[in-house]
Short mmCIF file of C-alpha atoms and ligand atoms in Angstrom, two decimals:
data_model
loop_
_atom_site.label_atom_id
_atom_site.label_comp_id
_atom_site.label_asym_id
_atom_site.label_seq_id
_atom_site.Cartn_x
_atom_site.Cartn_y
_atom_site.Cartn_z
CA MET B 11 -4.70 -24.53 -7.35
CA GLN B 12 -1.81 -24.78 -10.13
CA CYS B 13 1.29 -23.80 -9.91
CA GLU B 14 3.12 -23.39 -12.68
CA GLY B 15 6.10 -20.26 -13.81
CA ASP B 16 9.31 -19.21 -12.91
CA TYR B 17 10.53 -19.68 -9.14
CA PHE B 18 9.18 -16.85 -7.27
CA VAL B 19 6.07 -17.27 -8.99
CA LEU B 20 6.29 -21.05 -7.93
CA VAL B 21 7.32 -19.85 -4.59
CA ILE B 22 3.92 -17.86 -3.95
CA CYS B 23 1.85 -20.14 -5.32
CA LEU B 24 3.44 -23.40 -3.31
CA SER B 25 3.55 -20.95 0.03
CA VAL B 26 -0.02 -20.90 -0.28
CA ALA B 27 -0.48 -24.47 -0.71
CA ILE B 28 1.75 -25.34 1.81
CA ILE B 29 -0.13 -23.22 4.22
CA HIS B 30 -3.48 -24.49 3.33
CA ALA B 31 -1.70 -28.18 4.34
CA GLU B 32 -0.57 -26.85 7.96
CA THR B 33 -3.33 -27.38 9.98
CA SER B 34 -1.79 -28.41 13.64
CA CYS B 35 -0.06 -25.56 15.07
CA ASP B 36 3.69 -27.20 15.56
CA ASP B 37 5.57 -23.98 16.29
CA CYS B 38 3.03 -20.80 15.82
CA TYR B 39 5.91 -18.77 16.22
CA LYS B 40 7.41 -19.56 13.15
CA PHE B 41 7.29 -18.38 9.41
CA PRO B 42 5.86 -20.77 7.02
CA GLU B 43 9.17 -22.47 4.91
CA LEU B 44 8.25 -20.47 1.80
CA PHE B 45 6.64 -17.28 3.56
CA MET B 46 8.22 -13.93 1.47
CA LEU B 47 9.90 -11.03 3.97
CA GLY B 48 11.20 -7.93 3.19
CA SER B 49 10.73 -4.51 3.38
CA SER B 50 8.81 -1.26 1.98
CA THR B 51 9.51 2.17 0.19
CA ALA B 52 7.78 4.58 -2.20
CA SER B 53 9.74 7.05 -4.72
CA TYR B 54 8.45 10.42 -3.79
CA GLN B 55 8.95 9.39 0.13
CA ILE B 56 12.64 8.10 -0.49
CA GLU B 57 14.21 9.31 -3.92
CA GLY B 58 15.17 12.64 -4.19
CA GLY B 59 16.05 13.79 -7.88
CA TRP B 60 12.97 15.39 -8.32
CA ASN B 61 13.84 17.25 -11.30
CA GLU B 62 17.19 15.37 -12.38
CA ASP B 63 17.90 13.67 -15.49
CA GLY B 64 14.30 14.46 -16.85
CA LYS B 65 11.96 13.67 -14.23
CA GLY B 66 8.61 15.47 -15.07
CA VAL B 67 6.96 17.32 -11.83
CA ASN B 68 4.17 15.52 -9.90
CA ILE B 69 1.43 16.58 -7.46
CA TRP B 70 3.82 16.17 -4.18
CA ASP B 71 6.48 18.33 -6.20
CA THR B 72 3.87 20.92 -6.85
CA LEU B 73 2.03 20.75 -3.22
CA THR B 74 4.98 20.67 -1.50
CA HIS B 75 6.33 23.62 -3.39
CA ASP B 76 3.46 25.65 -3.61
CA HIS B 77 2.32 25.11 -0.19
CA PRO B 78 4.73 24.68 2.22
CA GLU B 79 2.68 25.69 4.82
CA LEU B 80 0.23 22.21 4.09
CA ILE B 81 3.73 19.77 5.47
CA ASP B 82 4.56 20.24 9.35
CA ASP B 83 8.14 20.93 9.40
CA LYS B 84 7.70 22.74 5.85
CA SER B 85 10.03 20.56 3.91
CA ASN B 86 9.56 18.37 0.91
CA GLY B 87 10.94 15.44 -1.12
CA ASP B 88 13.02 17.07 -3.33
CA ILE B 89 16.68 15.35 -2.06
CA ALA B 90 14.48 13.10 0.53
CA CYS B 91 16.95 10.18 1.63
CA ASP B 92 18.33 10.67 -2.13
CA SER B 93 17.86 6.80 -3.12
CA TYR B 94 18.26 8.09 -6.44
CA HIS B 95 21.99 8.32 -6.09
CA LYS B 96 22.48 5.60 -2.90
CA TYR B 97 20.34 2.90 -4.32
CA LYS B 98 23.32 0.28 -4.13
CA GLU B 99 23.26 1.59 -0.49
CA ASP B 100 19.79 0.76 0.04
CA VAL B 101 20.24 -2.42 -1.89
CA GLN B 102 23.31 -3.36 0.91
CA LEU B 103 20.56 -2.31 3.72
CA LEU B 104 18.41 -4.97 2.46
CA LYS B 105 21.05 -7.38 2.01
CA ASP B 106 21.56 -6.91 5.69
CA LEU B 107 18.39 -7.20 6.54
CA GLY B 108 18.07 -10.47 4.65
CA ALA B 109 15.55 -8.95 2.85
CA GLN B 110 13.97 -11.37 0.43
CA PHE B 111 12.55 -8.65 -1.26
CA TYR B 112 11.91 -5.26 -1.52
CA ARG B 113 8.70 -3.27 -2.66
CA PHE B 114 9.51 -0.12 -4.20
CA SER B 115 7.44 2.16 -6.61
CA ILE B 116 8.00 3.87 -9.37
CA SER B 117 7.68 7.21 -9.98
CA TRP B 118 5.68 8.17 -13.14
CA SER B 119 7.01 10.81 -14.08
CA ARG B 120 10.61 9.87 -14.03
CA ILE B 121 9.53 7.17 -16.54
CA LEU B 122 7.14 9.54 -18.55
CA PRO B 123 7.57 13.24 -17.56
CA ASN B 124 4.52 14.33 -19.16
CA GLY B 125 2.39 11.43 -18.10
CA ARG B 126 1.65 10.24 -21.74
CA ASP B 127 3.75 7.61 -23.39
CA ASN B 128 4.67 9.37 -26.46
CA LYS B 129 7.84 10.37 -24.54
CA VAL B 130 9.90 7.96 -22.28
CA ASN B 131 12.39 9.09 -20.33
CA LEU B 132 15.43 7.02 -20.99
CA ALA B 133 17.59 8.15 -17.82
CA GLY B 134 14.41 7.05 -15.86
CA ILE B 135 14.24 3.81 -17.04
CA ASP B 136 18.18 3.30 -16.50
CA TYR B 137 17.61 4.43 -13.07
CA TYR B 138 14.97 1.68 -12.42
CA ASN B 139 17.15 -1.19 -14.30
CA ARG B 140 20.05 -0.44 -12.08
CA LEU B 141 18.04 -0.81 -9.30
CA ILE B 142 16.14 -3.87 -10.11
CA ASP B 143 19.57 -5.24 -11.09
CA GLU B 144 21.34 -4.68 -8.06
CA LEU B 145 18.94 -6.45 -6.22
CA LEU B 146 18.35 -9.64 -8.15
CA ALA B 147 22.42 -9.86 -8.09
CA ASN B 148 22.06 -9.72 -4.62
CA GLY B 149 19.68 -12.07 -4.21
CA ILE B 150 16.69 -10.06 -3.49
CA GLU B 151 12.83 -9.85 -4.88
CA PRO B 152 11.92 -7.02 -6.64
CA MET B 153 7.95 -5.82 -6.08
CA VAL B 154 7.14 -2.81 -7.69
CA THR B 155 4.51 -0.55 -6.95
CA MET B 156 2.95 1.62 -10.26
CA TYR B 157 1.25 4.11 -8.17
CA HIS B 158 2.82 4.98 -4.89
CA TRP B 159 0.54 8.82 -4.91
CA ASP B 160 2.84 10.59 -7.32
CA LEU B 161 0.96 11.77 -10.40
CA PRO B 162 2.37 13.55 -13.18
CA GLN B 163 1.16 16.78 -12.81
CA PRO B 164 0.37 17.16 -16.45
CA LEU B 165 -2.55 14.79 -15.84
CA GLN B 166 -3.84 17.14 -12.69
CA ASP B 167 -3.98 19.85 -14.61
CA LEU B 168 -6.80 17.22 -16.94
CA GLY B 169 -8.59 17.08 -13.76
CA GLY B 170 -6.72 14.08 -12.34
CA TRP B 171 -7.98 10.46 -11.23
CA PRO B 172 -11.67 11.84 -11.56
CA ASN B 173 -11.07 12.08 -14.86
CA PHE B 174 -11.93 8.25 -16.69
CA ILE B 175 -9.70 9.00 -19.51
CA LEU B 176 -6.71 8.47 -16.31
CA SER B 177 -7.46 4.96 -16.90
CA GLU B 178 -6.19 4.56 -20.63
CA TYR B 179 -3.39 6.62 -19.39
CA PHE B 180 -2.46 4.49 -16.30
CA GLU B 181 -2.64 1.63 -18.82
CA ASP B 182 0.02 3.34 -21.21
CA TYR B 183 2.44 3.90 -18.48
CA ALA B 184 2.09 0.12 -16.81
CA ARG B 185 3.12 -0.96 -20.42
CA VAL B 186 6.11 0.62 -20.50
CA LEU B 187 6.69 -0.61 -16.99
CA PHE B 188 6.15 -4.63 -18.33
CA THR B 189 8.20 -3.65 -21.41
CA ASN B 190 11.23 -2.61 -19.96
CA PHE B 191 11.20 -4.12 -16.47
CA GLY B 192 9.02 -7.32 -16.89
CA ASP B 193 11.78 -10.05 -17.63
CA ARG B 194 12.97 -9.20 -14.69
CA VAL B 195 9.78 -8.40 -11.99
CA LYS B 196 7.37 -10.71 -11.42
CA LEU B 197 5.70 -9.17 -8.67
CA TRP B 198 3.60 -5.98 -9.13
CA LEU B 199 0.97 -3.66 -7.50
CA THR B 200 -1.18 -0.85 -9.62
CA PHE B 201 -1.97 0.83 -7.02
CA ASN B 202 -1.16 1.61 -3.43
CA GLU B 203 -3.62 2.85 -0.89
CA PRO B 204 -6.43 3.96 -3.41
CA LEU B 205 -8.67 4.98 -0.18
CA THR B 206 -5.84 6.85 1.12
CA PHE B 207 -5.40 9.01 -2.36
CA MET B 208 -8.78 9.48 -3.13
CA GLY B 209 -8.87 11.81 -0.20
CA GLY B 210 -6.69 14.20 -2.35
CA TYR B 211 -9.87 15.11 -3.83
CA SER B 212 -12.49 14.84 -0.88
CA SER B 213 -9.81 16.68 0.67
CA ASP B 214 -9.62 17.87 4.71
CA LYS B 215 -6.70 16.09 5.01
CA ASP B 216 -4.70 18.42 2.42
CA PHE B 217 -3.28 15.56 0.19
CA ALA B 218 -2.08 15.98 -2.89
CA PRO B 219 -3.21 17.70 -5.00
CA ALA B 220 -5.73 18.97 -2.34
CA ILE B 221 -8.86 19.09 -4.33
CA LYS B 222 -11.75 19.54 -2.12
CA SER B 223 -14.85 17.72 -3.48
CA PRO B 224 -15.93 15.63 -0.52
CA GLY B 225 -18.14 12.89 -1.55
CA ILE B 226 -18.07 13.63 -5.13
CA GLY B 227 -14.20 13.89 -6.49
CA ASP B 228 -12.99 11.17 -4.10
CA TYR B 229 -15.83 8.78 -5.42
CA LEU B 230 -14.56 10.19 -8.90
CA ALA B 231 -11.36 9.24 -8.06
CA ALA B 232 -11.89 6.08 -6.56
CA HIS B 233 -14.19 4.87 -9.58
CA THR B 234 -11.16 5.95 -12.41
CA VAL B 235 -8.72 3.38 -9.92
CA ILE B 236 -10.74 0.40 -9.82
CA TYR B 237 -11.20 0.37 -13.85
CA ALA B 238 -7.41 1.53 -14.10
CA HIS B 239 -6.50 -1.42 -12.49
CA SER B 240 -8.31 -4.01 -14.29
CA ARG B 241 -7.29 -2.70 -17.46
CA VAL B 242 -3.86 -3.31 -16.19
CA TYR B 243 -4.64 -6.44 -15.43
CA HIS B 244 -5.70 -7.21 -18.54
CA LEU B 245 -2.95 -5.60 -20.36
CA TYR B 246 -1.05 -8.33 -18.64
CA ASP B 247 -3.12 -11.12 -19.35
CA GLN B 248 -3.12 -9.85 -22.91
CA LEU B 249 0.72 -8.56 -23.87
CA PHE B 250 3.06 -10.24 -20.96
CA ARG B 251 1.73 -13.11 -18.85
CA THR B 252 2.54 -16.06 -20.85
CA LYS B 253 5.97 -14.86 -21.85
CA GLN B 254 6.63 -12.93 -17.70
CA ARG B 255 5.08 -15.45 -16.04
CA GLY B 256 4.53 -12.94 -13.14
CA ARG B 257 1.99 -11.97 -10.46
CA VAL B 258 -0.10 -8.83 -10.57
CA GLY B 259 -1.86 -7.17 -7.51
CA ILE B 260 -3.11 -3.97 -5.60
CA ALA B 261 -2.37 -2.73 -2.13
CA LEU B 262 -5.48 -1.75 0.18
CA ASN B 263 -5.01 -0.28 3.24
CA ILE B 264 -7.53 -1.18 6.13
CA ASN B 265 -7.86 -0.41 10.05
CA TRP B 266 -9.77 -3.15 12.08
CA CYS B 267 -12.93 -1.88 13.20
CA GLU B 268 -14.31 -3.32 16.72
CA PRO B 269 -17.81 -2.44 17.70
CA ALA B 270 -17.59 -0.36 20.19
CA THR B 271 -20.81 -2.27 22.17
CA ASN B 272 -22.19 -5.97 20.86
CA SER B 273 -25.47 -3.78 20.10
CA SER B 274 -26.78 -4.89 16.25
CA GLU B 275 -26.24 -1.48 15.37
CA ASP B 276 -22.20 -1.24 16.14
CA VAL B 277 -21.66 -4.57 14.61
CA ALA B 278 -23.57 -3.00 11.14
CA ALA B 279 -21.33 -0.17 11.67
CA CYS B 280 -18.34 -1.84 11.32
CA GLN B 281 -19.48 -3.86 8.97
CA ARG B 282 -19.91 -0.79 6.96
CA TYR B 283 -16.64 0.89 7.69
CA HIS B 284 -14.90 -2.21 6.18
CA GLN B 285 -17.58 -1.91 3.22
CA PHE B 286 -16.88 1.45 2.69
CA ASN B 287 -12.99 1.75 3.34
CA LEU B 288 -11.89 -1.87 1.95
CA GLY B 289 -14.69 -3.08 0.19
CA MET B 290 -15.37 -0.19 -2.13
CA TYR B 291 -11.89 -1.43 -4.04
CA ALA B 292 -11.58 -5.22 -2.59
CA HIS B 293 -15.52 -6.00 -3.29
CA PRO B 294 -15.29 -5.54 -7.71
CA ILE B 295 -11.79 -7.50 -7.90
CA PHE B 296 -12.00 -10.18 -5.01
CA SER B 297 -15.82 -10.99 -4.26
CA THR B 298 -17.27 -13.64 -6.49
CA GLU B 299 -20.43 -10.80 -7.57
CA GLY B 300 -17.94 -8.29 -8.08
CA ASP B 301 -19.27 -4.40 -8.81
CA TYR B 302 -19.18 -2.30 -5.21
CA PRO B 303 -20.61 -3.45 -1.94
CA ALA B 304 -24.76 -3.26 -2.19
CA VAL B 305 -24.46 -1.22 1.53
CA VAL B 306 -22.13 1.18 -0.36
CA LYS B 307 -24.20 1.81 -3.61
CA ASP B 308 -27.23 1.75 -1.38
CA ARG B 309 -26.36 4.33 0.98
CA ILE B 310 -24.47 6.71 -1.27
CA ALA B 311 -27.37 6.39 -3.77
CA ARG B 312 -29.99 7.06 -0.40
CA ASN B 313 -28.41 10.29 0.62
CA SER B 314 -28.11 11.46 -2.73
CA ALA B 315 -31.14 11.32 -3.38
CA ALA B 316 -32.20 13.14 0.02
CA GLN B 317 -29.36 15.84 -1.32
CA GLY B 318 -31.51 16.53 -4.32
CA TYR B 319 -29.57 14.55 -6.99
CA THR B 320 -30.87 12.98 -9.76
CA VAL B 321 -28.05 10.51 -10.15
CA SER B 322 -25.76 8.93 -7.05
CA ARG B 323 -23.04 10.92 -6.67
CA LEU B 324 -21.23 7.24 -6.55
CA PRO B 325 -20.74 6.88 -10.57
CA LEU B 326 -22.06 3.02 -11.56
CA PHE B 327 -20.27 0.41 -13.42
CA THR B 328 -22.06 -1.59 -16.38
CA PRO B 329 -22.80 -4.83 -16.46
CA LYS B 330 -19.91 -5.53 -18.99
CA GLN B 331 -17.69 -3.60 -16.28
CA VAL B 332 -18.51 -4.99 -13.31
CA GLU B 333 -17.64 -8.03 -15.34
CA TYR B 334 -14.67 -7.06 -16.68
CA ILE B 335 -13.05 -5.70 -13.46
CA ARG B 336 -14.41 -9.03 -11.61
CA GLY B 337 -11.10 -11.66 -10.79
CA THR B 338 -8.44 -9.19 -11.99
CA ALA B 339 -5.79 -9.79 -8.72
CA ASP B 340 -3.35 -12.96 -8.35
CA PHE B 341 -3.05 -11.49 -4.55
CA LEU B 342 -4.28 -8.92 -2.52
CA GLY B 343 -1.55 -6.45 -1.21
CA VAL B 344 -2.67 -5.90 2.35
CA ASN B 345 -1.67 -2.37 4.39
CA PHE B 346 -2.22 -2.73 8.22
CA TYR B 347 -1.56 -0.28 10.74
CA THR B 348 -4.13 -0.17 13.20
CA ALA B 349 -7.91 -0.11 14.88
CA TYR B 350 -10.54 1.56 16.04
CA TYR B 351 -13.46 1.40 17.88
CA GLY B 352 -17.05 1.84 15.36
CA LYS B 353 -20.21 2.76 16.43
CA ALA B 354 -23.39 3.51 14.44
CA GLY B 355 -23.60 7.73 13.81
CA GLU B 356 -23.44 10.42 11.65
CA ALA B 357 -19.89 11.63 11.30
CA GLY B 358 -17.78 14.60 8.54
CA ASP B 359 -20.09 16.84 6.56
CA SER B 360 -22.61 16.31 4.12
CA PRO B 361 -22.30 15.30 1.29
CA SER B 362 -18.72 13.25 2.30
CA MET B 363 -17.44 9.57 2.77
CA ALA B 364 -17.52 9.74 6.26
CA ARG B 365 -21.13 10.86 6.43
CA ASP B 366 -22.52 7.89 3.76
CA THR B 367 -20.14 5.51 5.94
CA GLY B 368 -22.44 6.68 8.88
CA VAL B 369 -19.64 5.34 11.47
CA ILE B 370 -17.88 7.40 14.44
CA THR B 371 -14.89 5.99 15.16
CA ILE B 372 -12.66 6.14 18.28
CA GLN B 373 -9.45 4.72 19.73
CA ASP B 374 -8.76 3.78 23.13
CA PRO B 375 -6.82 5.40 24.97
CA ALA B 376 -5.35 2.48 26.70
CA TRP B 377 -4.13 1.34 23.31
CA GLY B 378 -0.05 1.85 23.15
CA LEU B 379 0.62 5.85 21.21
CA SER B 380 3.09 6.11 18.15
CA ALA B 381 4.50 9.21 17.01
CA SER B 382 1.18 9.30 14.76
CA SER B 383 -2.45 11.07 15.96
CA TRP B 384 -3.92 7.90 13.97
CA LEU B 385 -1.89 5.14 14.69
CA ARG B 386 -2.15 2.96 17.76
CA VAL B 387 -0.46 -0.30 18.46
CA VAL B 388 -3.51 -2.47 18.69
CA PRO B 389 -1.27 -5.97 17.71
CA TRP B 390 -4.80 -8.24 17.87
CA GLY B 391 -6.88 -6.03 15.48
CA PHE B 392 -4.08 -7.43 12.80
CA ARG B 393 -5.43 -11.25 13.11
CA LYS B 394 -9.26 -10.14 13.02
CA GLU B 395 -8.67 -8.02 10.12
CA LEU B 396 -6.66 -10.84 8.42
CA ASN B 397 -9.66 -13.22 8.90
CA TRP B 398 -11.90 -10.88 7.90
CA ILE B 399 -10.59 -10.60 4.28
CA ALA B 400 -10.01 -14.48 4.25
CA LYS B 401 -14.29 -15.12 4.95
CA GLU B 402 -15.46 -12.32 3.14
CA TYR B 403 -13.24 -12.94 0.03
CA GLY B 404 -12.67 -16.50 -0.28
CA ASN B 405 -9.36 -16.49 1.68
CA PRO B 406 -7.67 -14.91 -1.48
CA PRO B 407 -3.59 -15.25 -1.29
CA VAL B 408 -2.95 -12.23 1.45
CA PHE B 409 0.23 -10.01 0.48
CA VAL B 410 1.16 -7.47 3.53
CA THR B 411 2.34 -4.81 1.73
CA GLU B 412 2.94 -2.52 4.76
CA ASN B 413 2.95 -2.54 8.62
CA GLY B 414 4.74 0.02 10.65
CA PHE B 415 5.40 2.20 13.85
CA SER B 416 6.24 5.69 13.75
CA ASP B 417 8.51 7.56 16.66
CA HIS B 418 9.98 10.78 16.92
CA GLY B 419 13.47 9.10 16.24
CA GLY B 420 16.46 7.38 18.08
CA LEU B 421 18.46 3.90 17.60
CA ASN B 422 17.10 2.32 20.63
CA ASP B 423 13.38 1.79 19.09
CA THR B 424 12.22 -0.30 21.61
CA GLY B 425 8.14 0.65 20.58
CA ARG B 426 9.15 -0.26 16.92
CA VAL B 427 10.46 -3.35 18.32
CA HIS B 428 7.90 -4.29 20.55
CA TYR B 429 5.01 -3.21 17.13
CA TYR B 430 6.97 -5.81 15.04
CA THR B 431 7.17 -9.23 17.09
CA SER B 432 3.21 -8.07 18.82
CA TYR B 433 1.98 -7.36 15.22
CA LEU B 434 4.15 -10.88 13.62
CA THR B 435 3.04 -12.79 16.41
CA GLU B 436 -0.69 -12.18 15.91
CA MET B 437 -0.48 -12.50 11.95
CA LEU B 438 1.32 -15.86 12.21
CA LYS B 439 -2.11 -16.77 14.67
CA ALA B 440 -3.87 -15.89 11.73
CA ILE B 441 -1.57 -18.15 9.64
CA HIS B 442 -1.35 -20.85 11.52
CA GLU B 443 -4.31 -21.08 13.78
CA ASP B 444 -7.00 -19.54 11.61
CA GLY B 445 -5.46 -20.98 8.17
CA CYS B 446 -5.25 -17.45 6.73
CA SER B 447 -3.40 -17.53 3.22
CA VAL B 448 -0.88 -14.86 4.31
CA ILE B 449 2.36 -15.57 1.73
CA GLY B 450 4.62 -12.31 2.54
CA TYR B 451 5.23 -9.21 4.74
CA ALA B 452 6.66 -6.20 4.22
CA ALA B 453 8.27 -4.15 7.56
CA TRP B 454 7.37 -0.28 6.47
CA SER B 455 9.76 1.11 6.03
CA LEU B 456 13.42 -0.15 5.01
CA MET B 457 14.29 3.61 6.23
CA ASP B 458 13.09 7.10 7.41
CA ASN B 459 11.78 9.16 4.77
CA PHE B 460 9.12 11.98 3.83
CA GLU B 461 6.11 11.34 6.36
CA TRP B 462 3.60 13.21 3.60
CA ASN B 463 1.85 15.85 5.48
CA ARG B 464 4.06 15.39 8.42
CA GLY B 465 7.18 15.86 6.37
CA TYR B 466 10.26 14.18 8.22
CA THR B 467 8.63 14.87 11.67
CA GLU B 468 7.55 11.17 11.93
CA LYS B 469 9.82 8.30 11.45
CA PHE B 470 9.09 4.63 10.46
CA GLY B 471 12.33 3.23 9.19
CA LEU B 472 14.53 0.10 10.60
CA TYR B 473 16.94 2.21 9.71
CA ALA B 474 17.07 6.21 10.76
CA VAL B 475 18.52 8.55 7.75
CA ASP B 476 20.30 11.99 8.93
CA PHE B 477 18.56 14.84 7.22
CA ASP B 478 20.81 17.31 8.37
CA ASP B 479 23.89 15.66 6.51
CA PRO B 480 24.06 16.02 3.03
CA ASP B 481 25.29 12.76 2.69
CA ARG B 482 21.93 11.53 4.23
CA PRO B 483 23.91 8.31 6.46
CA ARG B 484 21.73 5.70 7.26
CA THR B 485 22.00 4.36 10.59
CA PRO B 486 20.26 0.60 11.85
CA LYS B 487 18.22 0.91 14.39
CA GLU B 488 17.19 -2.11 17.29
CA SER B 489 14.40 -2.72 15.13
CA ALA B 490 17.10 -3.17 12.26
CA LYS B 491 18.42 -6.14 14.35
CA LEU B 492 15.55 -7.32 15.42
CA VAL B 493 14.03 -8.01 11.99
CA ALA B 494 17.42 -9.50 10.75
CA GLU B 495 17.28 -11.81 13.40
CA ILE B 496 13.50 -12.62 12.60
CA ILE B 497 14.52 -13.39 8.88
CA ARG B 498 17.33 -15.53 9.52
CA THR B 499 15.77 -17.62 12.17
CA ARG B 500 12.47 -17.26 10.44
CA GLN B 501 10.67 -17.49 14.08
CA ILE B 502 10.02 -14.92 16.82
CA PRO B 503 12.66 -14.94 19.06
CA GLU B 504 11.85 -16.40 22.45
CA ARG B 505 12.69 -13.40 24.36
CA PHE B 506 9.45 -11.69 23.11
CA ARG B 507 6.94 -14.69 23.20
CA GLU B 508 3.75 -14.39 25.25
CA ASP B 509 4.20 -18.27 27.10
C1 GBH Y 616 0.85 4.08 4.86
O1 GBH Y 616 -0.66 4.85 4.51
C2 GBH Y 616 1.37 4.76 3.51
O2 GBH Y 616 1.03 3.58 2.15
C3 GBH Y 616 2.55 5.21 3.03
O3 GBH Y 616 3.35 5.96 2.08
C4 GBH Y 616 2.99 5.98 4.78
O4 GBH Y 616 4.49 6.29 4.83
C5 GBH Y 616 2.58 4.97 5.49
O5 GBH Y 616 1.21 4.82 5.82
C6 GBH Y 616 2.39 5.48 7.28
O6 GBH Y 616 1.90 6.54 7.12
O7 GBH Y 616 -2.79 12.40 9.21
O8 GBH Y 616 -4.59 12.02 10.70
O9 GBH Y 616 -5.25 12.51 7.97
C7 GBH Y 616 -0.96 3.87 5.65
C8 GBH Y 616 -2.78 4.97 5.43
C9 GBH Y 616 -3.82 6.68 5.66
C10 GBH Y 616 -2.67 6.47 7.62
C11 GBH Y 616 -4.25 8.47 5.92
C12 GBH Y 616 -2.50 7.97 7.89
C13 GBH Y 616 -4.20 10.02 7.67
C14 GBH Y 616 -4.51 10.35 8.78
N1 GBH Y 616 -2.66 6.06 6.41
N2 GBH Y 616 -3.70 8.45 7.12
S1 GBH Y 616 -4.27 11.89 9.41
#
């Protein structure tokens, strides 16, 4: 591995080298020397300032304003945590945690109000400049997500992600970001969780833009997003990398799938689960052969034919595009929360991605509950998932870009404390005992925030936010103190160890 570049790039590169070299387990509860610990948020969930200083309207503004009934508490992100005004305080929270980096996202419509690059909103550029400078002044490395689901409404009016032209518009947006912030931002994520936001085009979950085209619109969206990602990577290579020396990745979410029985059908079902949910995005970029996974292409083509379609509902990449996309990431961002048991069987309507996947998922009632229906506490799934990724994609550098736990609030958040200690312990096993190249970890989330269709009913924060108070005061929870202790001591405290 060739390690060159500025300090931060060097840190990532060297930490991968060191982790590889650490074969014996001197102290499995310690973080490797160069491992990065921090926390993450997303623009729509925390910023507020939804129509301030020239920001344009995005699809979450539209969904929450036009269809408040789709949000559990009928709330929205108009003000949220008011981070648009309170970013200095947020940086202090990070500083109090001892965070080495902060993962935040940039609101596309704050930078380009209409989505296109002919009109740049200087107030938006200024806001992120101030945030980035404040972070750096406090010794905190910025990690920027370019897209965490808040598509400019004018681009949705053109069809949104199913329209392949958005791959070009996304590259134009990325050029503005690299140009304005790339001198100081060295760690980039193009997209957060394409798997989740392609759901906005299916859509049984009423996720913005709540278009109902399951098994069709969602695949078209995925197709555009993968290509858009690769365009941005090539753009960085061509115009910015030599000078800026940063790294470009993508954040993908995945649940562990544990075969419900050891039958070959259930084992294959969980492999399919991985290929449809993670492989759809990771295989074109991180595998040696590129393109969608064979099982994904085959099953969608077969089902499409049986449904009377002349061509598959999944668009195909040309051989030239396959080559263009392959290898376009410097690291893999992984958002990991929970696990399911998987069984072969029919799920979902026809057509739909669930039906194409052919896996029935269930959670064990014995697994610990959170406040979210989908999230149970399954720490061992984290270790298994990191191993699955290392094996499937040749042990790429993995940055855990999200991991966290929801409750209904309260400062004495013992459930979250247990979640973090147990998940981090399993991650450290994956690193020390299994040799997985995990180089960083971000706790989701720095503070309670707008949890999409769940509104403010589910809390993921290390800091509590009082949403009834116009000042939106933040208060550290027990988990914030724990994370601060972990970052300070760079190990799992003895009182939480298994032996
Ligand atoms: C992450 O997604 C997001 O990146 C982040 O913005 C979010 O705040 C965080 O998780 C916590 O949720 O409501 O039953 O239909 C994690 C993956 C995928 C989990 C969509 C919830 C919807 C389940 N998410 N899923 S349901």
